[in-house]
């Protein structure tokens, strides 16, 4: 689960496409190294170049860095 936007709306992501959409449209620290790595990993997972687990790990790292991950 991720907190997004000014109001901190809660989003429960369930697939890689949702992660990509969030990373490209509503990300607090867009452009950071972890953000870029997460976006790259998610795109590679969509094309089958990496496993979804690798993309998830990269996404979680970026979400922690941006302080949007709800654990």
N, CA, C and O atoms as a DFTB+ gen file, in Angstrom:
284 C
 N C O
     1  1       0.838      -1.174       0.000
     2  2       0.000       0.000       0.000
     3  2       0.889       1.245       0.000
     4  3       1.939       1.282       0.641
     5  1       0.446       2.239      -0.721
     6  2       1.204       3.462      -0.936
     7  2       0.320       4.660      -0.591
     8  3      -0.878       4.657      -0.872
     9  1       0.914       5.673       0.014
    10  2       0.226       6.933       0.279
    11  2       0.608       7.910      -0.826
    12  3       1.794       8.127      -1.073
    13  1      -0.381       8.501      -1.493
    14  2      -0.086       9.391      -2.621
    15  2      -0.810      10.719      -2.500
    16  3      -1.822      10.842      -1.810
    17  1      -0.276      11.684      -3.174
    18  2      -0.913      12.992      -3.263
    19  2      -0.783      13.816      -1.998
    20  3      -0.248      13.356      -0.989
    21  1      -1.273      15.020      -2.067
    22  2      -1.202      15.954      -0.952
    23  2      -2.026      15.449       0.225
    24  3      -1.631      15.621       1.378
    25  1      -3.157      14.834      -0.053
    26  2      -4.039      14.365       1.016
    27  2      -3.606      13.027       1.578
    28  3      -4.144      12.589       2.595
    29  1      -2.647      12.366       0.944
    30  2      -2.180      11.077       1.433
    31  2      -3.156       9.946       1.177
    32  3      -3.282       9.032       1.992
    33  1      -3.843      10.004       0.052
    34  2      -4.765       8.929      -0.314
    35  2      -4.022       7.602      -0.342
    36  3      -2.860       7.542      -0.743
    37  1      -4.689       6.551       0.081
    38  2      -4.081       5.224       0.117
    39  2      -4.407       4.482      -1.167
    40  3      -5.560       4.427      -1.596
    41  1      -3.368       3.908      -1.777
    42  2      -3.557       3.082      -2.975
    43  2      -2.954       1.717      -2.711
    44  3      -1.848       1.603      -2.183
    45  1      -3.677       0.706      -3.076
    46  2      -3.200      -0.663      -2.957
    47  2      -2.863      -1.149      -4.365
    48  3      -3.760      -1.432      -5.159
    49  1      -1.588      -1.244      -4.668
    50  2      -1.154      -1.650      -6.007
    51  2      -1.157      -3.168      -6.108
    52  3      -0.745      -3.863      -5.180
    53  1      -1.624      -3.672      -7.236
    54  2      -1.696      -5.119      -7.394
    55  2      -0.975      -5.639      -8.632
    56  3      -0.933      -6.847      -8.863
    57  1      -0.398      -4.722      -9.442
    58  2       0.331      -5.209     -10.610
    59  2       1.389      -4.196     -11.055
    60  3       1.436      -3.060     -10.581
    61  1       2.213      -4.639     -11.959
    62  2       3.336      -3.834     -12.416
    63  2       2.882      -2.588     -13.162
    64  3       3.502      -1.534     -13.025
    65  1       1.827      -2.685     -13.936
    66  2       1.347      -1.520     -14.673
    67  2       0.907      -0.421     -13.717
    68  3       1.163       0.755     -13.974
    69  1       0.253      -0.780     -12.626
    70  2      -0.150       0.215     -11.638
    71  2       1.076       0.883     -11.016
    72  3       1.072       2.088     -10.766
    73  1       2.112       0.103     -10.769
    74  2       3.353       0.652     -10.213
    75  2       3.980       1.643     -11.194
    76  3       4.418       2.719     -10.789
    77  1       4.026       1.293     -12.466
    78  2       4.584       2.183     -13.487
    79  2       3.778       3.478     -13.557
    80  3       4.346       4.569     -13.618
    81  1       2.461       3.352     -13.548
    82  2       1.604       4.544     -13.602
    83  2       1.891       5.471     -12.418
    84  3       1.993       6.687     -12.587
    85  1       2.018       4.900     -11.238
    86  2       2.299       5.709     -10.057
    87  2       3.681       6.341     -10.132
    88  3       3.851       7.515      -9.806
    89  1       4.659       5.568     -10.557
    90  2       6.034       6.085     -10.660
    91  2       6.148       7.217     -11.674
    92  3       6.990       8.103     -11.521
    93  1       5.314       7.194     -12.699
    94  2       5.419       8.211     -13.747
    95  2       4.506       9.407     -13.535
    96  3       4.712      10.450     -14.155
    97  1       3.495       9.283     -12.668
    98  2       2.551      10.391     -12.550
    99  2       2.448      11.017     -11.163
   100  3       2.176      12.212     -11.059
   101  1       2.656      10.252     -10.103
   102  2       2.404      10.773      -8.751
   103  2       3.532      10.447      -7.788
   104  3       3.270       9.979      -6.680
   105  1       4.756      10.676      -8.167
   106  2       5.874      10.275      -7.308
   107  2       6.539      11.482      -6.680
   108  3       6.843      12.455      -7.371
   109  1       6.769      11.432      -5.375
   110  2       7.358      12.566      -4.646
   111  2       8.812      12.822      -5.008
   112  3       9.213      13.972      -5.189
   113  1       9.592      11.778      -5.114
   114  2      11.031      11.923      -5.386
   115  2      11.374      11.467      -6.792
   116  3      12.370      10.771      -6.988
   117  1      10.573      11.846      -7.770
   118  2      10.861      11.388      -9.122
   119  2      12.219      11.921      -9.561
   120  3      12.560      13.080      -9.328
   121  1      12.965      11.061     -10.189
   122  2      14.291      11.435     -10.645
   123  2      15.406      10.929      -9.757
   124  3      16.571      10.959     -10.154
   125  1      15.071      10.460      -8.551
   126  2      16.119       9.914      -7.684
   127  2      16.624       8.604      -8.280
   128  3      15.971       8.017      -9.142
   129  1      17.767       8.157      -7.829
   130  2      18.324       6.907      -8.359
   131  2      17.409       5.721      -8.088
   132  3      17.236       4.863      -8.954
   133  1      16.823       5.664      -6.900
   134  2      15.930       4.535      -6.580
   135  2      14.642       4.616      -7.387
   136  3      14.109       3.586      -7.799
   137  1      14.140       5.811      -7.617
   138  2      12.955       5.974      -8.457
   139  2      13.249       5.491      -9.874
   140  3      12.464       4.741     -10.455
   141  1      14.377       5.919     -10.424
   142  2      14.749       5.508     -11.776
   143  2      14.942       3.998     -11.858
   144  3      14.529       3.371     -12.834
   145  1      15.571       3.408     -10.833
   146  2      15.790       1.956     -10.822
   147  2      14.466       1.214     -10.760
   148  3      14.293       0.193     -11.426
   149  1      13.527       1.719      -9.964
   150  2      12.219       1.078      -9.847
   151  2      11.457       1.157     -11.165
   152  3      10.859       0.174     -11.601
   153  1      11.479       2.308     -11.784
   154  2      10.782       2.464     -13.061
   155  2      11.384       1.550     -14.124
   156  3      10.661       0.909     -14.887
   157  1      12.695       1.500     -14.165
   158  2      13.381       0.626     -15.125
   159  2      13.045      -0.844     -14.847
   160  3      12.760      -1.598     -15.778
   161  1      13.075      -1.255     -13.577
   162  2      12.790      -2.649     -13.221
   163  2      11.345      -3.015     -13.549
   164  3      11.077      -4.111     -14.042
   165  1      10.426      -2.109     -13.278
   166  2       9.019      -2.389     -13.584
   167  2       8.800      -2.512     -15.091
   168  3       8.078      -3.396     -15.552
   169  1       9.415      -1.637     -15.835
   170  2       9.281      -1.729     -17.302
   171  2       9.896      -3.023     -17.831
   172  3       9.354      -3.647     -18.744
   173  1      11.013      -3.417     -17.261
   174  2      11.652      -4.667     -17.689
   175  2      10.808      -5.870     -17.288
   176  3      10.772      -6.867     -18.008
   177  1      10.132      -5.787     -16.151
   178  2       9.245      -6.879     -15.736
   179  2       8.062      -6.987     -16.692
   180  3       7.614      -8.090     -17.003
   181  1       7.556      -5.849     -17.160
   182  2       6.443      -5.866     -18.114
   183  2       6.842      -6.552     -19.418
   184  3       6.022      -7.208     -20.061
   185  1       8.099      -6.394     -19.799
   186  2       8.547      -7.012     -21.046
   187  2       9.094      -8.427     -20.824
   188  3       9.472      -9.104     -21.780
   189  1       9.135      -8.872     -19.561
   190  2       9.582     -10.226     -19.267
   191  2      11.084     -10.373     -19.090
   192  3      11.589     -11.492     -18.993
   193  1      11.809      -9.247     -19.047
   194  2      13.264      -9.309     -18.906
   195  2      13.719      -9.577     -17.474
   196  3      14.804     -10.120     -17.265
   197  1      12.905      -9.202     -16.487
   198  2      13.203      -9.495     -15.082
   199  2      11.949     -10.029     -14.421
   200  3      10.843      -9.860     -14.934
   201  1      12.126     -10.671     -13.289
   202  2      10.978     -11.239     -12.583
   203  2      10.181     -10.135     -11.886
   204  3      10.730      -9.084     -11.556
   205  1       8.905     -10.371     -11.668
   206  2       8.098      -9.405     -10.925
   207  2       8.645      -9.155      -9.511
   208  3       8.485      -8.060      -8.971
   209  1       9.280     -10.153      -8.922
   210  2       9.835      -9.993      -7.576
   211  2      10.952      -8.956      -7.554
   212  3      11.051      -8.169      -6.613
   213  1      11.788      -8.952      -8.584
   214  2      12.862      -7.959      -8.669
   215  2      12.264      -6.562      -8.814
   216  3      12.723      -5.614      -8.178
   217  1      11.251      -6.445      -9.646
   218  2      10.588      -5.150      -9.830
   219  2       9.938      -4.701      -8.524
   220  3      10.003      -3.525      -8.168
   221  1       9.320      -5.627      -7.818
   222  2       8.675      -5.284      -6.541
   223  2       9.715      -4.789      -5.539
   224  3       9.482      -3.791      -4.856
   225  1      10.837      -5.456      -5.441
   226  2      11.889      -5.033      -4.511
   227  2      12.378      -3.615      -4.844
   228  3      12.566      -2.791      -3.949
   229  1      12.577      -3.349      -6.112
   230  2      13.029      -2.017      -6.527
   231  2      11.960      -0.968      -6.218
   232  3      12.274       0.141      -5.785
   233  1      10.706      -1.327      -6.442
   234  2       9.607      -0.404      -6.153
   235  2       9.523      -0.107      -4.660
   236  3       9.364       1.047      -4.260
   237  1       9.630      -1.142      -3.841
   238  2       9.570      -0.960      -2.387
   239  2      10.725      -0.078      -1.910
   240  3      10.527       0.785      -1.055
   241  1      11.919      -0.283      -2.449
   242  2      13.062       0.568      -2.091
   243  2      12.773       2.036      -2.419
   244  3      13.047       2.924      -1.611
   245  1      12.226       2.280      -3.591
   246  2      11.912       3.652      -3.988
   247  2      10.799       4.229      -3.119
   248  3      10.841       5.404      -2.752
   249  1       9.812       3.413      -2.792
   250  2       8.701       3.877      -1.956
   251  2       9.174       4.215      -0.545
   252  3       8.704       5.182       0.053
   253  1      10.094       3.430      -0.019
   254  2      10.665       3.739       1.301
   255  2      11.430       5.055       1.246
   256  3      11.299       5.897       2.135
   257  1      12.229       5.225       0.200
   258  2      12.999       6.444       0.055
   259  2      12.080       7.671      -0.008
   260  3      12.393       8.712       0.569
   261  1      10.956       7.545      -0.704
   262  2      10.019       8.646      -0.874
   263  2       9.067       8.787       0.312
   264  3       8.248       9.706       0.345
   265  1       9.170       7.885       1.278
   266  2       8.322       7.897       2.472
   267  2       6.838       7.778       2.116
   268  3       5.993       8.467       2.688
   269  1       6.536       6.891       1.161
   270  2       5.145       6.689       0.775
   271  2       4.676       5.257       1.026
   272  3       3.495       4.950       0.861
   273  1       5.595       4.387       1.424
   274  2       5.237       2.992       1.661
   275  2       4.541       2.868       3.004
   276  3       5.018       3.391       4.011
   277  1       3.417       2.176       3.016
   278  2       2.693       1.918       4.260
   279  2       2.982       0.475       4.639
   280  3       2.566      -0.462       3.957
   281  1       3.711       0.315       5.753
   282  2       4.106      -1.033       6.183
   283  2       3.352      -1.450       7.414
   284  3       3.555      -2.555       7.917
